[in-house]
Coordinates of C-alpha atoms and ligand atoms in Angstrom, one line a residue:
Chain A
M1 CA 10.0 37.0 1.7
R2 CA 8.0 34.4 3.7
T3 CA 5.8 33.8 0.6
L4 CA 8.8 33.3 -1.6
F5 CA 10.4 31.0 0.9
Q6 CA 7.2 28.9 1.1
K7 CA 6.9 28.7 -2.7
K8 CA 10.6 28.0 -3.3
I9 CA 11.0 25.3 -0.7
T10 CA 7.9 23.6 -1.9
A11 CA 9.2 23.6 -5.5
L12 CA 12.6 22.3 -4.4
A13 CA 11.1 19.6 -2.3
K14 CA 9.1 18.5 -5.3
K15 CA 12.3 18.0 -7.3
R16 CA 14.5 16.6 -4.4
D17 CA 13.4 14.0 -2.0
D18 CA 16.2 14.7 0.5
I19 CA 14.7 18.1 1.6
V20 CA 13.0 18.0 5.1
L21 CA 11.2 21.0 6.5
L22 CA 11.1 21.5 10.2
S23 CA 9.0 24.3 11.8
G24 CA 8.5 25.4 15.4
D25 CA 4.7 25.7 15.6
I26 CA 4.5 28.8 13.4
G27 CA 3.1 29.6 10.0
N28 CA -0.4 28.2 10.3
K29 CA -1.5 27.1 6.8
M30 CA 1.6 28.5 5.3
F31 CA 3.1 25.1 4.6
D32 CA -0.1 23.4 3.4
D33 CA 1.3 23.0 -0.2
F34 CA 4.5 21.5 1.2
K35 CA 2.6 19.1 3.3
Q36 CA 0.6 18.1 0.2
I37 CA 3.6 17.2 -1.9
A38 CA 5.7 15.7 0.9
P39 CA 3.7 15.0 4.1
E40 CA 6.4 12.8 5.6
R41 CA 9.1 15.4 5.0
F42 CA 7.3 18.2 7.0
I43 CA 7.9 18.0 10.7
N44 CA 6.2 20.4 13.1
C45 CA 8.6 20.1 16.0
G46 CA 6.4 22.1 18.3
I47 CA 7.5 25.0 20.5
A48 CA 10.7 23.3 21.3
E49 CA 13.4 25.1 19.3
A50 CA 16.4 23.7 21.0
S51 CA 15.6 20.1 20.3
M52 CA 14.4 21.0 16.8
M53 CA 17.9 22.3 16.0
S54 CA 19.7 19.2 17.1
V55 CA 17.1 17.0 15.4
A56 CA 18.0 18.8 12.2
G57 CA 21.7 18.0 12.9
G58 CA 20.7 14.3 13.2
L59 CA 18.7 14.4 10.0
A60 CA 21.7 15.9 8.2
L61 CA 24.0 13.2 9.6
S62 CA 21.6 10.7 8.1
G63 CA 22.1 12.1 4.6
L64 CA 19.0 14.4 4.5
R65 CA 18.9 18.2 3.8
P66 CA 16.9 19.7 6.7
V67 CA 15.6 23.2 6.6
V68 CA 14.7 24.7 10.0
Y69 CA 12.2 27.5 10.1
T70 CA 10.9 29.7 12.9
I71 CA 10.9 33.2 14.3
T72 CA 14.5 34.6 14.3
P73 CA 15.3 34.8 18.1
F74 CA 14.0 31.3 18.6
V75 CA 16.1 29.8 15.9
T76 CA 19.2 31.7 16.9
A77 CA 19.6 33.0 20.4
R78 CA 17.2 30.4 21.9
C79 CA 19.1 27.4 20.6
F80 CA 22.6 28.8 20.1
E81 CA 24.5 25.9 21.6
Q82 CA 22.5 23.4 19.7
A83 CA 23.3 25.3 16.5
K84 CA 26.9 25.6 17.5
I85 CA 27.5 21.9 18.4
S86 CA 24.9 19.8 16.7
V87 CA 25.0 21.8 13.5
G88 CA 28.2 23.9 13.3
Y89 CA 30.7 21.6 14.8
H90 CA 29.4 18.7 12.9
E91 CA 29.5 20.7 9.7
A92 CA 26.0 19.4 9.2
N93 CA 24.1 20.3 6.0
V94 CA 21.4 22.3 7.7
V95 CA 19.8 25.4 6.4
I96 CA 18.5 27.6 9.2
I97 CA 15.8 30.2 8.3
G98 CA 15.1 33.0 10.8
T99 CA 11.8 34.7 9.9
G100 CA 10.7 38.2 11.0
S101 CA 14.3 39.4 11.5
G102 CA 15.6 42.7 12.7
L103 CA 12.6 44.8 13.6
S104 CA 10.1 43.0 11.4
Y105 CA 8.2 42.1 14.5
A106 CA 8.6 45.6 16.0
E107 CA 5.4 45.6 17.9
L108 CA 6.0 42.2 19.5
G109 CA 8.7 43.7 21.8
A110 CA 12.2 42.8 22.8
T111 CA 11.4 39.1 22.9
H112 CA 10.8 39.1 19.2
H113 CA 13.3 41.7 18.0
S114 CA 16.5 40.2 16.5
L115 CA 19.3 42.7 16.5
D116 CA 21.9 40.1 17.5
D117 CA 21.4 37.1 15.2
I118 CA 24.1 37.9 12.7
S119 CA 26.5 38.3 15.6
I120 CA 25.4 35.1 17.3
M121 CA 25.3 32.9 14.2
G122 CA 28.4 34.5 12.7
S123 CA 30.4 33.4 15.7
I124 CA 29.9 29.8 14.8
P125 CA 32.8 28.4 12.8
N126 CA 31.6 26.8 9.5
M127 CA 28.3 28.8 9.5
R128 CA 27.5 30.8 6.4
V129 CA 25.5 34.0 7.3
L130 CA 23.2 35.5 4.7
A131 CA 20.8 38.5 4.9
P132 CA 19.1 38.7 1.5
C133 CA 17.7 42.1 0.6
D134 CA 14.7 40.9 -1.3
P135 CA 12.7 37.7 -2.2
N136 CA 14.6 37.4 -5.5
Q137 CA 17.9 37.1 -3.8
L138 CA 16.5 34.8 -1.1
G139 CA 15.4 32.4 -3.9
F140 CA 18.9 32.1 -5.3
Y141 CA 20.6 31.8 -1.9
L142 CA 18.2 29.0 -0.8
D143 CA 18.8 27.1 -4.0
E144 CA 22.5 27.4 -3.7
A145 CA 22.7 26.7 0.1
L146 CA 20.9 23.4 -0.4
N147 CA 23.6 22.4 -2.9
L148 CA 26.6 23.3 -0.7
N149 CA 28.1 21.3 2.1
G150 CA 28.0 22.7 5.6
P151 CA 25.4 24.8 7.5
T152 CA 23.9 28.1 6.4
Y153 CA 21.9 30.7 8.3
I154 CA 19.5 32.9 6.3
R155 CA 17.9 35.9 8.0
I156 CA 14.7 36.9 6.3
G157 CA 12.1 39.6 6.8
K158 CA 8.4 39.3 6.8
K159 CA 6.3 40.2 3.8
G160 CA 6.0 42.9 1.1
E161 CA 9.7 43.6 0.6
P162 CA 10.2 45.3 -2.8
I163 CA 12.4 43.6 -5.4
I164 CA 15.6 45.5 -5.7
T165 CA 18.0 42.9 -7.2
S166 CA 16.2 42.1 -10.5
E167 CA 18.9 43.8 -12.6
I168 CA 21.8 41.8 -11.1
S169 CA 23.1 39.2 -13.5
E170 CA 24.8 36.9 -11.0
I171 CA 23.4 36.3 -7.5
R172 CA 25.4 33.8 -5.5
I173 CA 26.7 33.3 -2.0
G174 CA 29.9 35.1 -1.4
K175 CA 29.4 37.7 -4.1
S176 CA 28.4 41.3 -3.5
N177 CA 26.8 43.6 -6.1
I178 CA 26.2 47.2 -6.9
I179 CA 22.5 48.0 -6.9
K180 CA 22.9 51.6 -7.9
E181 CA 25.9 53.2 -9.4
G182 CA 27.7 56.4 -8.1
N183 CA 31.1 57.9 -7.4
D184 CA 31.4 59.9 -4.3
I185 CA 29.9 57.9 -1.4
L186 CA 29.4 54.2 -1.1
I187 CA 26.5 52.7 0.9
L188 CA 26.9 49.1 1.9
G189 CA 23.7 47.4 3.1
I190 CA 22.3 44.1 4.1
G191 CA 18.7 42.9 4.1
P192 CA 15.5 44.7 3.1
I193 CA 16.5 47.9 4.9
I194 CA 18.7 48.7 1.8
N195 CA 15.4 50.0 0.4
E196 CA 15.6 52.9 2.8
A197 CA 18.9 53.9 1.3
L198 CA 17.5 53.7 -2.2
L199 CA 14.6 56.0 -1.3
A200 CA 16.9 58.5 0.4
V201 CA 19.3 58.6 -2.6
E202 CA 16.3 59.1 -5.0
K203 CA 15.1 62.0 -2.9
L204 CA 18.5 63.5 -2.7
K205 CA 18.8 63.8 -6.5
S206 CA 16.7 66.9 -6.8
V207 CA 18.7 68.9 -4.2
S208 CA 22.2 67.6 -4.5
Q209 CA 24.9 66.8 -7.1
K210 CA 26.4 64.1 -4.9
S211 CA 26.8 60.8 -6.6
I212 CA 26.0 57.9 -4.4
A213 CA 26.6 54.2 -5.0
I214 CA 24.6 51.5 -3.2
A215 CA 25.8 47.9 -2.8
E216 CA 24.4 44.8 -1.1
M217 CA 26.6 42.9 1.3
S218 CA 23.9 40.3 1.8
S219 CA 26.5 37.6 2.0
I220 CA 28.0 38.5 5.3
K221 CA 29.9 35.3 5.8
P222 CA 31.6 34.6 3.4
M223 CA 32.2 38.2 2.6
D224 CA 33.2 39.2 -1.0
E225 CA 36.7 40.5 -0.5
I226 CA 37.4 40.9 -4.2
F227 CA 34.4 43.2 -4.4
L228 CA 35.6 45.2 -1.4
K229 CA 39.1 45.5 -2.9
E230 CA 37.5 46.9 -6.1
M231 CA 35.6 49.4 -4.1
V232 CA 38.8 50.6 -2.3
K233 CA 40.3 51.2 -5.8
R234 CA 37.4 53.4 -6.7
N235 CA 38.3 56.0 -4.2
F236 CA 34.9 56.7 -2.5
K237 CA 35.5 59.3 0.2
T238 CA 33.1 57.7 2.6
W239 CA 31.7 54.3 3.1
I240 CA 28.4 54.0 5.0
T241 CA 27.3 50.7 6.4
L242 CA 23.5 50.1 6.9
E243 CA 21.9 47.3 8.8
E244 CA 18.9 46.5 10.9
H245 CA 21.1 44.9 13.5
G246 CA 23.4 46.0 16.3
F247 CA 27.0 47.1 15.7
V248 CA 28.7 44.3 17.7
G249 CA 29.1 41.3 15.4
G250 CA 27.2 42.9 12.6
M251 CA 28.2 43.8 9.1
G252 CA 29.4 47.3 9.9
I253 CA 32.1 46.2 12.4
R254 CA 33.2 43.5 9.9
I255 CA 33.6 46.2 7.2
N256 CA 35.5 48.5 9.6
N257 CA 37.9 45.7 10.5
W258 CA 38.4 44.7 6.9
L259 CA 39.2 48.3 6.0
F260 CA 41.6 48.6 8.9
K261 CA 43.6 45.7 7.5
N262 CA 43.1 46.3 3.8
D263 CA 42.9 50.0 3.1
A264 CA 46.6 51.0 3.0
S265 CA 45.9 54.6 2.4
K266 CA 43.7 54.9 5.6
T267 CA 41.8 57.7 4.0
I268 CA 38.4 56.1 3.7
K269 CA 36.0 57.5 6.3
T270 CA 33.4 55.1 7.6
I271 CA 29.9 55.8 9.1
N272 CA 28.1 52.9 10.7
L273 CA 24.3 53.0 10.7
N274 CA 22.9 50.2 13.0
T275 CA 20.6 49.8 16.0
P276 CA 21.9 50.9 19.4
D277 CA 23.3 48.7 22.1
Q278 CA 20.1 48.6 24.1
F279 CA 16.7 46.8 24.4
I280 CA 13.8 48.6 22.9
H281 CA 10.5 48.9 24.9
T282 CA 8.9 52.0 23.4
L283 CA 7.2 50.1 20.7
G284 CA 5.5 50.7 17.4
K285 CA 5.5 49.7 13.8
Q286 CA 8.7 48.7 12.0
N287 CA 9.0 52.1 10.2
F288 CA 8.4 54.0 13.4
L289 CA 11.2 52.1 15.2
R290 CA 13.6 52.6 12.2
K291 CA 13.0 56.3 12.5
E292 CA 13.4 56.3 16.2
L293 CA 16.7 54.4 15.9
N294 CA 18.1 56.6 13.1
I295 CA 18.3 54.0 10.4
D296 CA 15.4 55.2 8.2
E297 CA 15.2 57.0 4.9
S298 CA 15.0 60.5 6.4
F299 CA 18.0 60.0 8.7
I300 CA 20.0 58.6 5.7
Y301 CA 18.9 61.5 3.6
N302 CA 20.0 64.1 6.1
K303 CA 23.3 62.3 6.7
L304 CA 24.1 62.3 3.0
L305 CA 23.2 66.0 2.7
S306 CA 25.6 66.8 5.6
L307 CA 28.5 65.0 4.0
Chain B
M1 CA -4.0 43.4 53.3
S2 CA -7.0 41.1 53.3
V3 CA -8.7 39.9 50.1
E4 CA -12.4 40.7 49.8
I5 CA -14.9 38.0 49.2
I6 CA -16.5 38.6 45.9
K7 CA -19.5 36.7 44.7
N8 CA -19.4 34.6 41.5
E9 CA -22.0 36.8 39.8
Q10 CA -19.8 39.8 40.4
L11 CA -16.8 37.9 39.0
S12 CA -18.8 36.9 35.9
K13 CA -19.8 40.5 35.3
I14 CA -16.2 41.6 35.5
S15 CA -15.2 38.8 33.1
K16 CA -17.8 39.8 30.6
Y17 CA -16.7 43.5 30.7
L18 CA -13.0 42.5 30.3
R19 CA -13.9 40.3 27.3
Y20 CA -15.6 43.3 25.8
K21 CA -12.6 45.6 26.5
T22 CA -10.1 43.1 25.1
I23 CA -12.1 42.5 21.9
K24 CA -12.6 46.2 21.4
T25 CA -8.9 46.9 21.8
S26 CA -8.0 44.1 19.4
H27 CA -10.5 45.5 16.9
E28 CA -9.4 49.1 17.2
A29 CA -5.6 48.6 17.5
S30 CA -5.2 45.4 15.5
I31 CA -3.8 43.4 18.4
P32 CA -3.9 39.6 17.8
H33 CA -4.2 36.5 20.2
L34 CA -7.9 37.1 21.1
G35 CA -8.6 33.3 21.3
S36 CA -5.6 33.0 23.7
C37 CA -6.9 35.9 25.8
L38 CA -10.5 34.8 26.0
S39 CA -9.6 31.3 27.3
C40 CA -8.0 32.6 30.5
V41 CA -10.4 35.4 31.5
E42 CA -12.0 33.6 34.5
I43 CA -8.6 32.5 35.8
L44 CA -7.2 36.0 35.7
V45 CA -10.3 37.6 37.2
Y46 CA -10.4 35.1 40.0
L47 CA -6.7 35.6 40.8
Y48 CA -6.8 39.4 40.7
W49 CA -10.1 39.9 42.4
S50 CA -10.1 37.0 45.0
E51 CA -6.7 35.4 45.4
L52 CA -3.6 37.5 45.0
N53 CA -2.3 39.6 47.9
L54 CA -1.7 42.8 45.9
D55 CA -1.9 46.6 46.4
P56 CA -2.5 48.4 43.1
L57 CA -1.4 51.7 44.7
K58 CA 1.9 50.1 45.9
S59 CA 2.4 47.7 43.1
S60 CA 5.8 46.7 44.2
F61 CA 5.5 46.3 48.0
E62 CA 7.8 43.5 49.1
D63 CA 5.5 40.9 50.4
R64 CA 3.0 41.0 47.5
D65 CA 2.1 37.8 45.8
R66 CA 3.8 37.4 42.4
F67 CA 1.9 36.6 39.3
I68 CA 3.7 35.8 36.0
L69 CA 1.9 35.5 32.7
S70 CA 4.2 32.9 31.2
K71 CA 2.0 32.7 28.1
G72 CA 3.1 36.3 27.4
H73 CA 0.9 36.6 24.2
G74 CA -2.1 36.8 26.6
A75 CA -0.9 40.3 27.5
P76 CA -3.9 42.1 26.1
I77 CA -6.2 40.6 28.7
L78 CA -3.7 41.1 31.5
F79 CA -3.4 44.8 30.6
Q80 CA -7.2 45.1 30.9
V81 CA -7.2 43.3 34.2
L82 CA -4.5 45.6 35.6
A83 CA -6.3 48.7 34.4
E84 CA -9.6 47.5 35.9
R85 CA -7.9 46.8 39.2
N86 CA -6.5 50.4 39.1
F87 CA -2.8 49.5 38.8
F88 CA -2.8 52.4 36.3
D89 CA -5.3 54.8 34.6
S90 CA -7.3 52.8 32.1
D91 CA -7.1 55.8 29.7
L92 CA -3.5 54.7 29.2
L93 CA -4.8 51.6 27.4
K94 CA -6.2 53.9 24.7
T95 CA -2.6 54.1 23.4
A96 CA -2.5 50.4 22.9
G97 CA -0.9 49.5 19.6
E98 CA 0.1 53.1 18.9
N99 CA 3.6 54.1 18.0
G100 CA 5.5 55.0 21.2
S101 CA 3.2 53.1 23.5
Y102 CA 4.3 50.4 26.0
F103 CA 1.1 48.5 25.5
H104 CA 1.6 46.2 22.5
E105 CA 1.6 42.4 22.2
H106 CA 3.6 41.3 25.2
P107 CA 4.4 42.5 28.7
P108 CA 7.6 44.5 28.9
K109 CA 10.1 44.2 31.7
P110 CA 9.1 45.6 35.1
G111 CA 9.1 49.3 35.5
Y112 CA 7.1 50.3 32.4
I113 CA 3.6 49.0 33.3
P114 CA 2.7 48.8 37.0
G115 CA 1.8 45.2 38.0
I116 CA 4.0 43.5 35.5
E117 CA 6.5 41.3 37.2
A118 CA 8.5 39.9 34.2
A119 CA 8.8 40.3 30.5
T120 CA 7.4 37.3 28.7
G121 CA 6.5 36.5 25.1
S122 CA 9.2 34.1 24.4
L123 CA 7.5 30.9 25.7
G124 CA 9.1 28.9 28.4
H125 CA 10.7 31.8 30.3
G126 CA 7.9 32.9 32.7
F127 CA 7.6 29.6 34.6
P128 CA 11.3 29.3 35.5
I129 CA 11.4 33.0 36.4
A130 CA 8.4 32.3 38.7
L131 CA 10.3 29.3 40.2
G132 CA 13.2 31.7 40.9
M133 CA 10.9 34.0 42.7
A134 CA 9.4 31.2 44.8
L135 CA 12.9 30.0 45.6
G136 CA 13.8 33.6 46.5
A137 CA 10.9 33.7 48.9
K138 CA 12.1 30.5 50.6
I139 CA 15.7 31.8 50.9
N140 CA 14.6 35.2 52.1
N141 CA 12.1 33.7 54.5
K142 CA 9.2 35.5 52.9
S143 CA 5.6 34.3 53.0
Y144 CA 4.5 35.5 49.6
R145 CA 3.2 33.0 47.0
T146 CA 4.1 32.9 43.4
Y147 CA 1.7 32.0 40.6
A148 CA 2.4 31.4 36.9
L149 CA -0.1 31.0 34.1
L150 CA 1.2 28.7 31.3
S151 CA -0.4 27.6 28.0
D152 CA -0.6 24.0 26.9
G153 CA 1.6 24.7 23.8
E154 CA 4.1 26.2 26.1
C155 CA 4.5 22.8 27.7
N156 CA 6.3 21.8 24.5
E157 CA 9.4 23.7 25.8
G158 CA 12.1 21.8 27.6
T159 CA 12.5 24.5 30.2
I160 CA 9.0 23.7 31.5
W161 CA 9.9 20.2 32.4
E162 CA 13.3 21.0 33.6
S163 CA 11.7 23.5 36.0
A164 CA 9.0 21.1 37.0
M165 CA 11.7 18.7 38.2
L166 CA 13.7 21.5 40.0
A167 CA 10.6 22.9 41.8
A168 CA 9.6 19.4 43.0
S169 CA 13.1 18.6 44.3
N170 CA 13.1 21.9 46.2
S171 CA 9.6 21.3 47.6
L172 CA 8.4 24.7 46.5
F173 CA 4.9 24.5 47.9
N174 CA 4.7 28.3 47.7
L175 CA 4.6 28.0 43.8
T176 CA 1.3 27.4 42.0
V177 CA 1.2 26.8 38.2
L178 CA -2.0 27.2 36.3
I179 CA -2.2 25.8 32.8
D180 CA -4.7 27.3 30.3
F181 CA -5.5 24.0 28.7
N182 CA -7.4 25.2 25.6
K183 CA -6.3 22.2 23.5
W184 CA -4.8 24.4 20.7
Q185 CA -1.4 25.9 20.0
A186 CA -0.5 28.1 17.1
T187 CA -0.7 25.6 14.2
G188 CA -2.8 22.8 15.5
R189 CA -4.1 20.7 18.4
S190 CA -1.7 20.5 21.3
K191 CA -2.2 16.8 21.7
E192 CA -1.3 16.1 18.1
I193 CA 1.7 18.3 17.5
M194 CA 3.4 16.8 20.6
A195 CA 2.3 13.9 22.7
L196 CA 1.1 16.2 25.5
E197 CA -1.5 13.9 27.0
P198 CA -2.0 12.6 29.6
L199 CA -1.0 16.1 30.9
L200 CA -2.3 15.6 34.5
D201 CA -0.4 12.3 34.9
K202 CA 2.8 13.9 33.5
W203 CA 2.8 16.6 36.2
K204 CA 1.9 14.0 38.9
S205 CA 4.8 11.8 37.9
F206 CA 7.0 14.9 38.1
G207 CA 6.2 15.1 41.8
W208 CA 3.6 17.9 41.7
H209 CA 0.4 18.2 43.6
S210 CA -1.9 18.1 40.5
Q211 CA -5.5 19.0 40.0
E212 CA -7.7 19.3 36.9
I213 CA -10.6 21.7 36.8
D214 CA -13.0 23.6 34.6
G215 CA -11.1 26.8 34.0
H216 CA -14.3 28.8 33.4
N217 CA -16.0 27.8 36.7
F218 CA -15.2 30.1 39.6
N219 CA -16.1 27.5 42.3
E220 CA -13.6 25.0 40.8
I221 CA -11.0 27.7 40.5
R222 CA -11.5 28.7 44.1
N223 CA -11.4 25.2 45.5
S224 CA -8.4 24.2 43.6
L225 CA -6.5 27.3 44.8
I226 CA -7.5 26.5 48.4
N227 CA -6.3 22.9 48.0
A228 CA -3.0 24.1 46.5
K229 CA -2.3 26.2 49.6
K230 CA -3.1 23.4 51.9
N231 CA -0.3 21.2 50.5
E232 CA 2.8 22.1 52.3
Q233 CA 5.2 19.6 50.6
Q234 CA 4.9 20.0 46.9
P235 CA 4.5 22.7 44.3
S236 CA 1.0 22.7 42.8
V237 CA -0.3 22.6 39.3
I238 CA -3.9 23.3 38.3
I239 CA -4.8 22.1 34.8
A240 CA -7.6 24.3 33.8
N241 CA -9.7 22.9 30.9
T242 CA -10.7 25.9 28.9
V243 CA -12.1 26.8 25.5
K244 CA -10.0 28.9 23.2
G245 CA -12.0 32.0 22.3
K246 CA -14.5 31.4 25.1
G247 CA -17.5 33.7 25.3
I248 CA -18.0 34.5 21.6
S249 CA -19.7 31.7 19.8
F250 CA -17.9 32.1 16.5
M251 CA -14.5 32.4 18.2
E252 CA -14.9 29.4 20.5
D253 CA -12.6 26.5 19.7
N254 CA -11.8 28.1 16.3
N255 CA -8.0 28.5 16.1
N256 CA -8.2 31.2 13.4
W257 CA -8.7 33.5 16.3
H258 CA -5.2 32.9 17.5
Y259 CA -4.1 35.6 15.1
R260 CA -7.3 37.0 13.5
I261 CA -8.4 40.6 14.2
P262 CA -12.2 41.1 14.3
N263 CA -13.5 43.3 11.6
K264 CA -16.4 45.7 12.0
N265 CA -19.1 43.1 11.6
E266 CA -17.4 40.6 13.8
F267 CA -16.9 43.2 16.4
S268 CA -20.6 44.2 16.5
E269 CA -21.6 40.5 16.5
A270 CA -19.4 40.0 19.5
L271 CA -21.0 43.0 21.3
K272 CA -24.4 41.5 20.7
E273 CA -23.3 38.2 22.2
L274 CA -21.9 40.0 25.3
E275 CA -25.1 42.0 25.5
I276 CA -23.2 45.3 25.4
I277 CA -25.7 46.7 22.8
Ligands
TPP401 C1 9.8 30.4 22.3 C2 8.7 30.7 21.4 N1 8.5 30.1 20.3 C3 7.5 30.4 19.5 C4 6.6 31.5 19.8 C5 5.5 31.9 18.8 N2 4.2 31.6 19.4 C6 3.4 32.5 20.0 S1 2.0 31.9 20.6 C7 2.4 30.3 20.2 C8 1.6 29.1 20.5 C9 0.4 29.4 21.2 O1 -0.2 28.3 21.7 P1 -0.3 28.0 23.2 O2 1.0 28.1 23.8 O3 -1.0 26.7 23.5 O4 -1.2 29.2 23.8 P2 -2.7 29.6 23.4 O5 -2.6 30.7 22.5 O6 -3.4 28.4 22.8 O7 -3.3 30.0 24.7 C10 3.6 30.3 19.5 C11 4.2 29.1 18.9 C12 6.9 32.1 21.0 N3 6.1 33.2 21.4 N4 7.9 31.8 21.8

């Protein structure tokens, strides 16, 4: 996703001279191409994320389209109030990119895990919150966000995420899509972790008749309520939410709340798969932590089998 | 507890061994930030073998000196230092980088690895935490000293300068900050990304007792720490001029080694330079 971001933002900056890229002393060499085409529109703001966020607000108030890029906790939790006031309250046209989200930086420890960023950024009025599930979707979102008014937060992974949205005909902010069709159970996911669900469902095929649909809810705010209403009509017995993020303020709790208000029958059962409400200090690779925290392919597989 | 007097030659030998162990672990467990670790070896060795009042067997006794690695990405060298000082069995470090281990890229919160006083890794936290500990000593009438090791890039953060003003206004002479001034941060020269220089004058003007030394020279480290303790009015900063990647010719002042992991050839080249084989 990082690579796609770098390529896409460089291509956009070639076409548009209002795009300014701000980075917080990360991504060595990553933005060399960007610096080549627009040296004066790349600002390395140093390891000073709080001021970087407000500087972006000021650039936006001067008619430019700043894109702020650094490691997720440092562009969300670290500078929350700057994002809330300088960007959110001012409805500033700032695109905020958090890289290495969720457990992408698993082995870097609690300082680099971001299991709260959707909650934090989602609490800011006017702020769009997006968690694209692959580089393809990120490309569409980035393009669109730079053409909309108001701020957008985009949470991305690291590298090597498989493409899972190539069949979707219309990718846009505020619209959810089915990635895999099915009739009994609905899995709603955000971000690259949806791939764990795809793998689990594929594996399940040989041992079970259950028909499972998978949908992406990558646009968390705004949420696609028309899509959700359609899903309610389709009478899935169970909805499973899946996210590499905590429950509080995440996608799962938003779905639960939405169903509480909108599912008149009250017969849909929900299961929320997310990270626990605790810091993680027993470290390892991302796939190790996903397994430890019960959000990986095998956990989903067993859960589906048991339903 | 009294601190032993250790000769410079002995400190150099320990430094060389710890360089070897850190590079080996990086190579075997793919742990980055070698350049960042190698620039502060002498500082850490001097502190842990000749300065800090610590007891490895009672790592949390109340009156111990506090050391905070504010540049938390230097954890790999700190882990080696703590193991070599017997805070824990050095065999534990064989799990570094493995799934389920506590030994990864940054220090976890206290309680998981003996000798670690605070979780760092997000730059700009360790120094204000150290300030809190120094202030705590003052309020509690304790005589322990607090030390924090910062990086030059870390001095980009606002919290560093906010804390610098607070420490000076509270006359925290029991607080010593060391800056590993290796002239690089993650994506470039620290004096180019931000107007960091003149660094010494900045600290001076913030009301700190300020010294500048060669951070690889034990005599200079020793003298600066003695001077710091003599000053009973101000907090002290020691700006240690260092070389990122120090000790391995092809890593020295080459910022690729901020993230790069040594491959087999590079590892054996490094061993040769350290005269391990
Ligand atoms: C708040 C924060 N922002 C960004 C980072 C990512 N990061 C890790 S090390 C580093 C810079 C390293 O340069 P410096 O601080 O000078 O230390 P050196 O490695 O040169 O010793 C950065 C930006 C971080 N760890 N914390």
